[in-house]
Amino acid sequence: MGDSHKLLLVLGILFFIIGNGCSLISEKNGDGRHWLWKCIEGRCIRKLGSAGASVTQSSPESCRLVCGRHGALWPRPTGATTLADRVLTFHPSSLRYDLEYVPSASRDFMEGAIEIFNNNLVKECEGNCTLLSDTILSIHMTVNSDDLSLNWSTDESYSLDLSTKGKNITIQINAETVFGARHGLETLSQLVTSYKATSSVYSVPRIGLIIVSGAKIRDKPIYSHRGLMLDTARNFIPLPAILRTIDAMASTKLNVFHWHITDTQSFPLESPRVPQLVRFGAYSPEQIYHVKDVQHVIREAKQRGIRVLLELDAPAHAGAGWQWGPAAGLGDLAVCWQHQPWRQRCIQPPCGQLNPANPQLYRILADLYRDIAELFPPGEFFHMGGDEVFFPCWNATKQITDLLESRGMGREQADFIRLWAEYQATALRIYDEAAGTPPPIILWSSHLTNPSIIENYLQKDRYIIQTWVPKDDPLPTQLLERGYKIIFSTKDAWYLDHGFWGSTQYHSWRVAYDNILPRFKSVLGGEVCMWTEYVDENNMDSRIWPRAAAVAERLWSDPSSSSKFAQARLARHRERLLRRGVNPEELQPFWCYQNEGECA
Amino acid sequence: MGWRGFTFLFLFLSIAVTNIKSDDVVVEVPKNPGDAVWRWECIKGQCEKLPITDGDRDTALSLGACKMFCNEFGNMWPRPSRIELGNNLVHMNRNSFDILLQNTDGPAADLMRSAIRRFRTQLQSVIPPGATVTEGGRTVSINVNIRDNSYIALQLDTDESYTVELRTSSDGRLTGDIRAENFFGARNALETLIQFAIFDDIRSEIQMVGSLLVEDKPYYPYRGILLDTSRNFFSVDSIKRTLDAMAISKLNTFHWHITDSHSFSFVSKSNPNLSKLGAITPYKVYSAAQIIDIVRYGLERGIRVMPEFDAPAHVGEGWQGTNLTVCFRKEPWQEFCVEPPCGQFDVTKDALYDVLQGIYNDMFELFKPDIFHMGGDEVHNECWNSSAEIQNWMKDKGWGLEKQDFFKLWEYFQQKAQANVFKSNNGKKLPLILWTSTLTEFEHIDEYLSNEDYIIQIWTTGTDPEIAGLLNKGYRLIISNYDALYFDCGFGAWVGEGNNWCSPYIGWQKVYDNSPKQMAGAHGNLILGGEAALWAEQADTSNLDNRLWPRAGAMAERLWAEPNTTWRSAERRMLHYRERLVNMGVLADSLQPEWCYQNEGYCYA
């Protein structure tokens, strides 16, 4: 008998033993006792046991998998959810997929989603599943629609049924769209955990996968806009870090990657029609998002059910990249650039604002917008920024004040708001021309979105307002009352940069989780925001995660219960992110992870 | 992508631009595709970012070059005691770079060989990833003179000073000398030397300053970082990365808080059950071989790896079944300890001291410490008082159950444990460190602890009267005031609502300005140094780097140089130091937009 036969025999014996509920797991100490985890009233409680433990008692992860109503699921499903309390071992190579009931137009997408799902399983067992099993998983996918477009009205719902007969596990995932089906696979990956098996048979512990033996899940999101905003201008974020972030977003069913791609400090977005923008605006030639990079992000995001919301912030927050106007004979495209002392002209250095009085600016914008619109499908939303226009800058620019004077306008705040509104109207017209189909436009809340004047300047069928005021500010309600659609970025809960500068306070995951939005049809959802004055690729993971995951559950599930009841699942999800290569913040001593409910 | 990649980029862009016929926007195409766009010039003491024009291409300075000559102290971190910097950079031949040991015998020579290998790795990391290097340049030859080649054990009185000299010789070579009393000074010299090698991205070459003299020594002998590996586990790799970052910062003590109530991951030869029961998982342990490896790794970088065995409080996991602890996991925890899970030694048990002797022996064998940390913080009388056995033991001694009586009980423990420690040190004394606690209050500390045996580590605020009180009584201090040097502060609470107890987050500026000298008043000689603490309730391998760095570097300069100036005059060098950390693979926190690094002097408040 060859060695390979011996191995198979050994593994066969091992499976038999696990199947019988005896434990070969956990390091034993001298007196034969070892740690085990028992699910008691929804909590996994650690105990020293002297008798054999079942597989689900072998680790905090395996206990969590079947403990409580929502097990290890993040975000928790919004519909009926039942999970069996037993588990089976399986190996990733034993998965069989049936895509017969997926429309042919959607098969490529589903195959991509399946590849991601398979990779996530392998990552769950630390890259190499060494424990074999003869369980067979048959995954039947049913997708009704062949529509591959992703927008606010996309049906993201899915159902998942999992049942076991002997060594055969059958999984049925039904969804209206591929995006719902993708969410189903994400949920399925969370019904799986790794565990380590040691035995007297082999010296090195083997790592394998276990899956719950039965499940029935009905699920769909509460809000259709569930976003994460990342600023890649204050500091450049390399492509791999962006893709890693998108992977992590997918694990929490977030569906909008809001890419704040430019700001005063740098302009890293390549525009083939206006190459000067990156040449003068990128930190270095290595720190540029080329067209193919942006396309790659858009493609990878969509494969994970995520839309890319590109923001080109204007007319404020613009400087680097726009300096070359005078040398090219175009006049000042941006004004107040790098003005010192900066406090006279802007809110943070370097100063810079676009010059609405320069007709050449709009020609450049037309080219830039054309390059942007070509990246996206027709009608895809676009973020035009529009925050923190600093009037003293324009007021100190002769070309602008001359323009106001020539038109009989004054230099009061109202005059500058009018100038801004005209800039915005022109920019919108140019973008519409570039895009062909007029898309939904998103703007940050600002002076221009003041409820008393907004209706004069911004049409409610074109503009969606992203509010970034504190929780107790009446602005969102006032805008809702006037018929505007809203995306919430509550700054005293969802601004992840707070706590590291000025008098701002760090917002814990609990604060993020407990930020409840009003449930109106015109509340599209929310976004958690990562401004990067103090962040780059080195620390972004720990700033964003797992707090963004807390926001994801608020937006997907909008649970009536508070963060107190989410801690054990979030701690488990954090471990999942670690396995998938993200470096999330640690929330508590590992002792608390192993002793649920003890660190209250 | 290097600058050559940039060449192709420009070609591509210029084609794209000429295709636009419908638009009459005048587009300026670079005359020489591939030429760098930006140069830097030192104007009024700060590097200004300027476009390169044909006229100044030959004299254009790269950012690194400008910073070296424009910033104070040759852009060094931590700043040296004395520096004379030449005014020229030379193209340096990385393939003809010799560092010659004048004395090749003795244990210091082995350590130096390792330090030189490290230097060569650092030299490689000066080159940005993907950049193409123009080879050639001048040969470099450095002589290393170490007076005592047998000295390799770091002590509180070790001479860590050094001098580095560099000059361009008549035959065109770059020659230099490193002089130091011992290995520790000599390796500091290499850390200094590497900072004068830069990559010029305009000419794609490695350059070194053509003439240099640095004379340097530390202000304080103890410059540490504490890492708590009990609340959460840290991988051996992440600990080594921390030692690497400490080495470039000339920090010299890695204080390893290796045990606590939450886990016992130290594999004790004498008591293996402690880690079997107390490790977070069987795989999250520090074995003897790993510890020996880490201690050696530290020594090669001039760092002592000092263990702390915290006692008699802060014990718990691992001691199950021994009957040597009390109130472990007792609820409600708020009554018996500072955070869950509770646990303290039952110091009345004679058997405890046999076990401790074994653990101390194990630690001394592996760490070979010159100073030992005995912990001693946050003892809760209520915990001891919850045990009838302890109460009876105290009554048998004729003691009451008042605060003073529990001090006696603690003293009883400390004296027996101290005897155990000295016994593990071959019967010889060595300096012991204890945290500030109710026992170390200056009004009564001398009743319990002698100032010859004990160093006190301050973790209260920097304005605590205890500092002056202890100094007046002649105690030597290590400063870790939590309001500047606790790097765990500023995140969401892990028990209860709101943010953690010592919030808000402490910025590097506050760390930098935290001066032990100012706290010491007339007793500066009793301050051994300082230490940044990373308590790990909310840190693990995944966020270790950005909690520590670059803030620990701010403290490193304070402790190395104790400057009379504030963070403001250090800011530009700090930003450069942070970039060096990132280049060596440390995931350091970002302090500002990169724009500020490229545009000095514009990001002020």
PDB file of N, CA, C and O in Angstrom, chain A residues 35 46 234-235 275-276 283 286-287 340 342 350 363 506 510 533-534 536 539 542-543 574 584-585 588-591 594, chain B residues 1 17 24 27 231-232 277 280 317 329 492-494 499 537 540 542-543 546-547 578 589-590 592-595 598 602 604:
ATOM      1  N   TRP A  35     -10.110  23.310  26.308  1.00  0.00           N
ATOM      2  CA  TRP A  35     -11.143  24.352  26.194  1.00  0.00           C
ATOM      3  C   TRP A  35     -12.201  23.952  25.182  1.00  0.00           C
ATOM      4  O   TRP A  35     -11.901  23.420  24.129  1.00  0.00           O
ATOM      5  N   ARG A  46     -16.901  29.862  27.144  1.00  0.00           N
ATOM      6  CA  ARG A  46     -15.726  28.993  27.180  1.00  0.00           C
ATOM      7  C   ARG A  46     -15.690  28.220  28.494  1.00  0.00           C
ATOM      8  O   ARG A  46     -15.879  28.789  29.566  1.00  0.00           O
ATOM      9  N   ARG A 234      -5.832  63.645  -0.767  1.00  0.00           N
ATOM     10  CA  ARG A 234      -5.006  64.161   0.339  1.00  0.00           C
ATOM     11  C   ARG A 234      -3.775  63.290   0.465  1.00  0.00           C
ATOM     12  O   ARG A 234      -2.674  63.755   0.646  1.00  0.00           O
ATOM     13  N   ASN A 235      -3.978  61.982   0.395  1.00  0.00           N
ATOM     14  CA  ASN A 235      -2.865  61.073   0.188  1.00  0.00           C
ATOM     15  C   ASN A 235      -3.271  60.092  -0.899  1.00  0.00           C
ATOM     16  O   ASN A 235      -4.438  59.720  -1.005  1.00  0.00           O
ATOM     17  N   PRO A 275      -4.011  65.997 -20.453  1.00  0.00           N
ATOM     18  CA  PRO A 275      -2.939  65.292 -19.739  1.00  0.00           C
ATOM     19  C   PRO A 275      -2.219  66.159 -18.705  1.00  0.00           C
ATOM     20  O   PRO A 275      -1.561  65.626 -17.813  1.00  0.00           O
ATOM     21  N   GLN A 276      -2.367  67.482 -18.829  1.00  0.00           N
ATOM     22  CA  GLN A 276      -1.682  68.356 -17.863  1.00  0.00           C
ATOM     23  C   GLN A 276      -2.176  68.128 -16.438  1.00  0.00           C
ATOM     24  O   GLN A 276      -1.470  68.409 -15.471  1.00  0.00           O
ATOM     25  N   TYR A 283       1.164  63.477  -7.327  1.00  0.00           N
ATOM     26  CA  TYR A 283       2.332  63.597  -6.447  1.00  0.00           C
ATOM     27  C   TYR A 283       3.593  63.134  -7.165  1.00  0.00           C
ATOM     28  O   TYR A 283       4.666  63.676  -6.957  1.00  0.00           O
ATOM     29  N   GLU A 286       4.319  57.853 -10.434  1.00  0.00           N
ATOM     30  CA  GLU A 286       3.853  56.552  -9.952  1.00  0.00           C
ATOM     31  C   GLU A 286       2.498  56.668  -9.261  1.00  0.00           C
ATOM     32  O   GLU A 286       1.861  55.659  -8.975  1.00  0.00           O
ATOM     33  N   GLN A 287       2.110  57.870  -8.930  1.00  0.00           N
ATOM     34  CA  GLN A 287       0.891  58.053  -8.142  1.00  0.00           C
ATOM     35  C   GLN A 287      -0.232  58.629  -9.006  1.00  0.00           C
ATOM     36  O   GLN A 287      -0.741  59.708  -8.748  1.00  0.00           O
ATOM     37  N   GLN A 340      -0.801  82.302   0.642  1.00  0.00           N
ATOM     38  CA  GLN A 340      -0.372  82.373   2.040  1.00  0.00           C
ATOM     39  C   GLN A 340      -0.625  83.774   2.560  1.00  0.00           C
ATOM     40  O   GLN A 340      -0.403  84.730   1.817  1.00  0.00           O
ATOM     41  N   TRP A 342      -2.790  80.991   4.379  1.00  0.00           N
ATOM     42  CA  TRP A 342      -3.891  80.250   3.768  1.00  0.00           C
ATOM     43  C   TRP A 342      -5.242  80.529   4.389  1.00  0.00           C
ATOM     44  O   TRP A 342      -6.275  80.427   3.730  1.00  0.00           O
ATOM     45  N   PRO A 350      -3.318  73.236   0.765  1.00  0.00           N
ATOM     46  CA  PRO A 350      -3.150  74.493   0.040  1.00  0.00           C
ATOM     47  C   PRO A 350      -4.491  75.041  -0.428  1.00  0.00           C
ATOM     48  O   PRO A 350      -5.422  74.291  -0.664  1.00  0.00           O
ATOM     49  N   ARG A 363     -14.142  74.859 -21.165  1.00  0.00           N
ATOM     50  CA  ARG A 363     -13.666  74.010 -22.265  1.00  0.00           C
ATOM     51  C   ARG A 363     -12.856  72.837 -21.709  1.00  0.00           C
ATOM     52  O   ARG A 363     -12.969  71.712 -22.193  1.00  0.00           O
ATOM     53  N   TYR A 506     -13.141  60.577  18.361  1.00  0.00           N
ATOM     54  CA  TYR A 506     -13.184  59.289  17.665  1.00  0.00           C
ATOM     55  C   TYR A 506     -14.593  58.708  17.805  1.00  0.00           C
ATOM     56  O   TYR A 506     -15.161  58.710  18.895  1.00  0.00           O
ATOM     57  N   ARG A 510     -19.609  51.389  17.911  1.00  0.00           N
ATOM     58  CA  ARG A 510     -20.956  51.426  18.506  1.00  0.00           C
ATOM     59  C   ARG A 510     -21.699  52.677  18.070  1.00  0.00           C
ATOM     60  O   ARG A 510     -22.879  52.637  17.729  1.00  0.00           O
ATOM     61  N   GLU A 533      -6.481  63.136   5.185  1.00  0.00           N
ATOM     62  CA  GLU A 533      -5.398  64.026   5.602  1.00  0.00           C
ATOM     63  C   GLU A 533      -4.395  63.290   6.491  1.00  0.00           C
ATOM     64  O   GLU A 533      -3.209  63.580   6.483  1.00  0.00           O
ATOM     65  N   TYR A 534      -4.889  62.355   7.295  1.00  0.00           N
ATOM     66  CA  TYR A 534      -4.025  61.659   8.245  1.00  0.00           C
ATOM     67  C   TYR A 534      -3.959  60.163   7.950  1.00  0.00           C
ATOM     68  O   TYR A 534      -3.673  59.362   8.837  1.00  0.00           O
ATOM     69  N   ASP A 536      -3.066  57.057   4.922  1.00  0.00           N
ATOM     70  CA  ASP A 536      -2.706  56.577   3.593  1.00  0.00           C
ATOM     71  C   ASP A 536      -2.802  55.058   3.592  1.00  0.00           C
ATOM     72  O   ASP A 536      -3.398  54.472   4.508  1.00  0.00           O
ATOM     73  N   ASN A 539      -2.275  52.999   7.009  1.00  0.00           N
ATOM     74  CA  ASN A 539      -3.174  52.909   8.162  1.00  0.00           C
ATOM     75  C   ASN A 539      -4.651  52.912   7.787  1.00  0.00           C
ATOM     76  O   ASN A 539      -5.512  52.914   8.661  1.00  0.00           O
ATOM     77  N   SER A 542      -7.104  50.006   9.189  1.00  0.00           N
ATOM     78  CA  SER A 542      -7.512  50.034  10.595  1.00  0.00           C
ATOM     79  C   SER A 542      -8.424  51.216  10.895  1.00  0.00           C
ATOM     80  O   SER A 542      -9.197  51.178  11.832  1.00  0.00           O
ATOM     81  N   ARG A 543      -8.333  52.280  10.085  1.00  0.00           N
ATOM     82  CA  ARG A 543      -9.285  53.379  10.271  1.00  0.00           C
ATOM     83  C   ARG A 543     -10.673  52.961   9.770  1.00  0.00           C
ATOM     84  O   ARG A 543     -11.683  53.296  10.364  1.00  0.00           O
ATOM     85  N   ARG A 574     -14.759  40.647  12.049  1.00  0.00           N
ATOM     86  CA  ARG A 574     -13.406  41.209  12.031  1.00  0.00           C
ATOM     87  C   ARG A 574     -12.367  40.124  11.749  1.00  0.00           C
ATOM     88  O   ARG A 574     -11.444  40.318  10.961  1.00  0.00           O
ATOM     89  N   PRO A 584      -7.922  45.090   9.954  1.00  0.00           N
ATOM     90  CA  PRO A 584      -8.865  45.932  10.690  1.00  0.00           C
ATOM     91  C   PRO A 584      -8.352  46.267  12.092  1.00  0.00           C
ATOM     92  O   PRO A 584      -7.492  45.584  12.624  1.00  0.00           O
ATOM     93  N   GLU A 585      -8.915  47.332  12.634  1.00  0.00           N
ATOM     94  CA  GLU A 585      -8.647  47.705  14.018  1.00  0.00           C
ATOM     95  C   GLU A 585      -9.034  46.551  14.950  1.00  0.00           C
ATOM     96  O   GLU A 585     -10.021  45.867  14.695  1.00  0.00           O
ATOM     97  N   GLN A 588     -10.934  44.761  21.027  1.00  0.00           N
ATOM     98  CA  GLN A 588     -10.969  44.273  22.407  1.00  0.00           C
ATOM     99  C   GLN A 588      -9.902  43.202  22.575  1.00  0.00           C
ATOM    100  O   GLN A 588      -9.381  42.683  21.603  1.00  0.00           O
ATOM    101  N   PRO A 589      -9.552  42.868  23.841  1.00  0.00           N
ATOM    102  CA  PRO A 589      -8.634  41.748  24.039  1.00  0.00           C
ATOM    103  C   PRO A 589      -9.229  40.470  23.433  1.00  0.00           C
ATOM    104  O   PRO A 589     -10.447  40.286  23.446  1.00  0.00           O
ATOM    105  N   PHE A 590      -8.354  39.625  22.955  1.00  0.00           N
ATOM    106  CA  PHE A 590      -8.829  38.379  22.366  1.00  0.00           C
ATOM    107  C   PHE A 590      -9.625  37.572  23.395  1.00  0.00           C
ATOM    108  O   PHE A 590     -10.502  36.793  23.055  1.00  0.00           O
ATOM    109  N   TRP A 591      -9.307  37.778  24.654  1.00  0.00           N
ATOM    110  CA  TRP A 591     -10.014  37.120  25.740  1.00  0.00           C
ATOM    111  C   TRP A 591     -11.529  37.361  25.639  1.00  0.00           C
ATOM    112  O   TRP A 591     -12.335  36.461  25.891  1.00  0.00           O
ATOM    113  N   GLN A 594     -13.054  35.264  23.012  1.00  0.00           N
ATOM    114  CA  GLN A 594     -13.217  33.875  23.438  1.00  0.00           C
ATOM    115  C   GLN A 594     -14.226  33.729  24.577  1.00  0.00           C
ATOM    116  O   GLN A 594     -14.632  32.619  24.902  1.00  0.00           O
TER     117      GLN A 594
ATOM    118  N   MET B   1       6.439  51.767 -11.228  1.00  0.00           N
ATOM    119  CA  MET B   1       6.950  52.361 -12.461  1.00  0.00           C
ATOM    120  C   MET B   1       8.003  53.426 -12.137  1.00  0.00           C
ATOM    121  O   MET B   1       7.810  54.258 -11.281  1.00  0.00           O
ATOM    122  N   VAL B  17      -3.254  63.639 -27.138  1.00  0.00           N
ATOM    123  CA  VAL B  17      -3.550  65.056 -27.239  1.00  0.00           C
ATOM    124  C   VAL B  17      -3.647  65.504 -28.696  1.00  0.00           C
ATOM    125  O   VAL B  17      -4.564  66.217 -29.079  1.00  0.00           O
ATOM    126  N   ASP B  24      -9.853  73.757 -29.603  1.00  0.00           N
ATOM    127  CA  ASP B  24      -8.710  74.625 -29.870  1.00  0.00           C
ATOM    128  C   ASP B  24      -7.927  74.960 -28.603  1.00  0.00           C
ATOM    129  O   ASP B  24      -7.215  75.935 -28.532  1.00  0.00           O
ATOM    130  N   VAL B  27      -2.466  72.977 -25.785  1.00  0.00           N
ATOM    131  CA  VAL B  27      -1.925  72.052 -24.809  1.00  0.00           C
ATOM    132  C   VAL B  27      -0.406  72.079 -24.893  1.00  0.00           C
ATOM    133  O   VAL B  27       0.165  71.939 -25.972  1.00  0.00           O
ATOM    134  N   ARG B 231      -2.853  40.946  26.220  1.00  0.00           N
ATOM    135  CA  ARG B 231      -4.248  41.312  25.910  1.00  0.00           C
ATOM    136  C   ARG B 231      -4.589  40.859  24.501  1.00  0.00           C
ATOM    137  O   ARG B 231      -5.690  40.404  24.225  1.00  0.00           O
ATOM    138  N   ASN B 232      -3.632  41.011  23.593  1.00  0.00           N
ATOM    139  CA  ASN B 232      -3.742  40.383  22.288  1.00  0.00           C
ATOM    140  C   ASN B 232      -2.362  39.873  21.892  1.00  0.00           C
ATOM    141  O   ASN B 232      -1.346  40.383  22.363  1.00  0.00           O
ATOM    142  N   LEU B 277      -2.745  26.049  29.139  1.00  0.00           N
ATOM    143  CA  LEU B 277      -4.087  26.494  29.517  1.00  0.00           C
ATOM    144  C   LEU B 277      -4.309  27.960  29.187  1.00  0.00           C
ATOM    145  O   LEU B 277      -5.424  28.364  28.887  1.00  0.00           O
ATOM    146  N   ILE B 280      -3.904  31.974  24.107  1.00  0.00           N
ATOM    147  CA  ILE B 280      -5.148  32.277  23.404  1.00  0.00           C
ATOM    148  C   ILE B 280      -5.549  31.089  22.543  1.00  0.00           C
ATOM    149  O   ILE B 280      -6.699  30.670  22.528  1.00  0.00           O
ATOM    150  N   GLU B 317      -5.431  33.988  33.419  1.00  0.00           N
ATOM    151  CA  GLU B 317      -5.434  32.861  32.490  1.00  0.00           C
ATOM    152  C   GLU B 317      -4.119  32.081  32.615  1.00  0.00           C
ATOM    153  O   GLU B 317      -3.039  32.657  32.733  1.00  0.00           O
ATOM    154  N   ARG B 329     -11.735  35.908  37.322  1.00  0.00           N
ATOM    155  CA  ARG B 329     -13.018  36.061  36.631  1.00  0.00           C
ATOM    156  C   ARG B 329     -14.166  36.430  37.570  1.00  0.00           C
ATOM    157  O   ARG B 329     -15.332  36.218  37.233  1.00  0.00           O
ATOM    158  N   GLY B 492     -12.557  53.802  20.554  1.00  0.00           N
ATOM    159  CA  GLY B 492     -13.798  53.435  21.224  1.00  0.00           C
ATOM    160  C   GLY B 492     -13.514  52.565  22.440  1.00  0.00           C
ATOM    161  O   GLY B 492     -12.587  51.767  22.432  1.00  0.00           O
ATOM    162  N   ALA B 493     -14.296  52.741  23.501  1.00  0.00           N
ATOM    163  CA  ALA B 493     -14.107  51.914  24.685  1.00  0.00           C
ATOM    164  C   ALA B 493     -14.371  50.451  24.336  1.00  0.00           C
ATOM    165  O   ALA B 493     -15.223  50.151  23.515  1.00  0.00           O
ATOM    166  N   TRP B 494     -13.600  49.551  24.947  1.00  0.00           N
ATOM    167  CA  TRP B 494     -13.885  48.132  24.682  1.00  0.00           C
ATOM    168  C   TRP B 494     -14.767  47.542  25.769  1.00  0.00           C
ATOM    169  O   TRP B 494     -15.344  46.473  25.584  1.00  0.00           O
ATOM    170  N   ASN B 499     -15.645  56.544  24.483  1.00  0.00           N
ATOM    171  CA  ASN B 499     -14.285  56.250  24.067  1.00  0.00           C
ATOM    172  C   ASN B 499     -13.458  55.767  25.252  1.00  0.00           C
ATOM    173  O   ASN B 499     -13.864  55.878  26.399  1.00  0.00           O
ATOM    174  N   GLU B 537      -5.184  46.086  24.603  1.00  0.00           N
ATOM    175  CA  GLU B 537      -6.593  45.700  24.611  1.00  0.00           C
ATOM    176  C   GLU B 537      -7.203  45.902  23.233  1.00  0.00           C
ATOM    177  O   GLU B 537      -8.108  45.182  22.824  1.00  0.00           O
ATOM    178  N   ASP B 540      -3.474  44.636  17.882  1.00  0.00           N
ATOM    179  CA  ASP B 540      -2.845  43.339  17.656  1.00  0.00           C
ATOM    180  C   ASP B 540      -1.945  43.463  16.434  1.00  0.00           C
ATOM    181  O   ASP B 540      -1.651  44.587  15.999  1.00  0.00           O
ATOM    182  N   SER B 542      -2.393  43.399  13.498  1.00  0.00           N
ATOM    183  CA  SER B 542      -2.922  44.113  12.333  1.00  0.00           C
ATOM    184  C   SER B 542      -2.808  45.629  12.450  1.00  0.00           C
ATOM    185  O   SER B 542      -2.758  46.310  11.439  1.00  0.00           O
ATOM    186  N   ASN B 543      -2.801  46.190  13.646  1.00  0.00           N
ATOM    187  CA  ASN B 543      -2.700  47.653  13.738  1.00  0.00           C
ATOM    188  C   ASN B 543      -1.511  48.123  14.564  1.00  0.00           C
ATOM    189  O   ASN B 543      -1.388  49.312  14.863  1.00  0.00           O
ATOM    190  N   ASN B 546       0.777  51.140  13.066  1.00  0.00           N
ATOM    191  CA  ASN B 546       0.297  52.520  13.037  1.00  0.00           C
ATOM    192  C   ASN B 546      -0.016  53.084  14.412  1.00  0.00           C
ATOM    193  O   ASN B 546      -0.083  54.291  14.588  1.00  0.00           O
ATOM    194  N   ARG B 547      -0.170  52.203  15.411  1.00  0.00           N
ATOM    195  CA  ARG B 547      -0.260  52.727  16.775  1.00  0.00           C
ATOM    196  C   ARG B 547       1.098  53.270  17.233  1.00  0.00           C
ATOM    197  O   ARG B 547       1.174  54.307  17.880  1.00  0.00           O
ATOM    198  N   ARG B 578       9.150  59.651   8.868  1.00  0.00           N
ATOM    199  CA  ARG B 578       7.977  58.790   8.645  1.00  0.00           C
ATOM    200  C   ARG B 578       8.057  58.110   7.264  1.00  0.00           C
ATOM    201  O   ARG B 578       7.723  56.939   7.129  1.00  0.00           O
ATOM    202  N   ASP B 589       1.549  55.468  10.670  1.00  0.00           N
ATOM    203  CA  ASP B 589       0.449  56.401  10.478  1.00  0.00           C
ATOM    204  C   ASP B 589       0.886  57.533   9.556  1.00  0.00           C
ATOM    205  O   ASP B 589       2.037  57.957   9.579  1.00  0.00           O
ATOM    206  N   SER B 590      -0.075  58.023   8.785  1.00  0.00           N
ATOM    207  CA  SER B 590       0.188  59.193   7.964  1.00  0.00           C
ATOM    208  C   SER B 590      -0.091  60.429   8.798  1.00  0.00           C
ATOM    209  O   SER B 590      -1.073  60.473   9.532  1.00  0.00           O
ATOM    210  N   GLN B 592       0.147  63.804   7.527  1.00  0.00           N
ATOM    211  CA  GLN B 592      -0.324  64.932   6.730  1.00  0.00           C
ATOM    212  C   GLN B 592      -0.557  64.436   5.313  1.00  0.00           C
ATOM    213  O   GLN B 592      -0.059  63.385   4.945  1.00  0.00           O
ATOM    214  N   PRO B 593      -1.270  65.257   4.506  1.00  0.00           N
ATOM    215  CA  PRO B 593      -1.292  64.932   3.079  1.00  0.00           C
ATOM    216  C   PRO B 593       0.135  64.937   2.538  1.00  0.00           C
ATOM    217  O   PRO B 593       0.967  65.718   3.003  1.00  0.00           O
ATOM    218  N   GLU B 594       0.396  64.078   1.558  1.00  0.00           N
ATOM    219  CA  GLU B 594       1.742  64.026   0.992  1.00  0.00           C
ATOM    220  C   GLU B 594       2.134  65.387   0.409  1.00  0.00           C
ATOM    221  O   GLU B 594       3.309  65.717   0.310  1.00  0.00           O
ATOM    222  N   TRP B 595       1.142  66.168   0.045  1.00  0.00           N
ATOM    223  CA  TRP B 595       1.384  67.516  -0.462  1.00  0.00           C
ATOM    224  C   TRP B 595       2.261  68.314   0.501  1.00  0.00           C
ATOM    225  O   TRP B 595       3.142  69.058   0.090  1.00  0.00           O
ATOM    226  N   GLN B 598       5.856  67.496   0.248  1.00  0.00           N
ATOM    227  CA  GLN B 598       6.472  68.047  -0.954  1.00  0.00           C
ATOM    228  C   GLN B 598       6.520  69.572  -0.940  1.00  0.00           C
ATOM    229  O   GLN B 598       7.237  70.167  -1.734  1.00  0.00           O
ATOM    230  N   TYR B 602       4.025  75.068   4.198  1.00  0.00           N
ATOM    231  CA  TYR B 602       2.699  75.564   3.840  1.00  0.00           C
ATOM    232  C   TYR B 602       1.586  74.999   4.718  1.00  0.00           C
ATOM    233  O   TYR B 602       0.491  75.525   4.753  1.00  0.00           O
ATOM    234  N   TYR B 604       0.789  74.857   8.005  1.00  0.00           N
ATOM    235  CA  TYR B 604       0.927  75.278   9.394  1.00  0.00           C
ATOM    236  C   TYR B 604      -0.454  75.649   9.910  1.00  0.00           C
ATOM    237  O   TYR B 604      -1.382  75.860   9.118  1.00  0.00           O
TER     238      TYR B 604
END
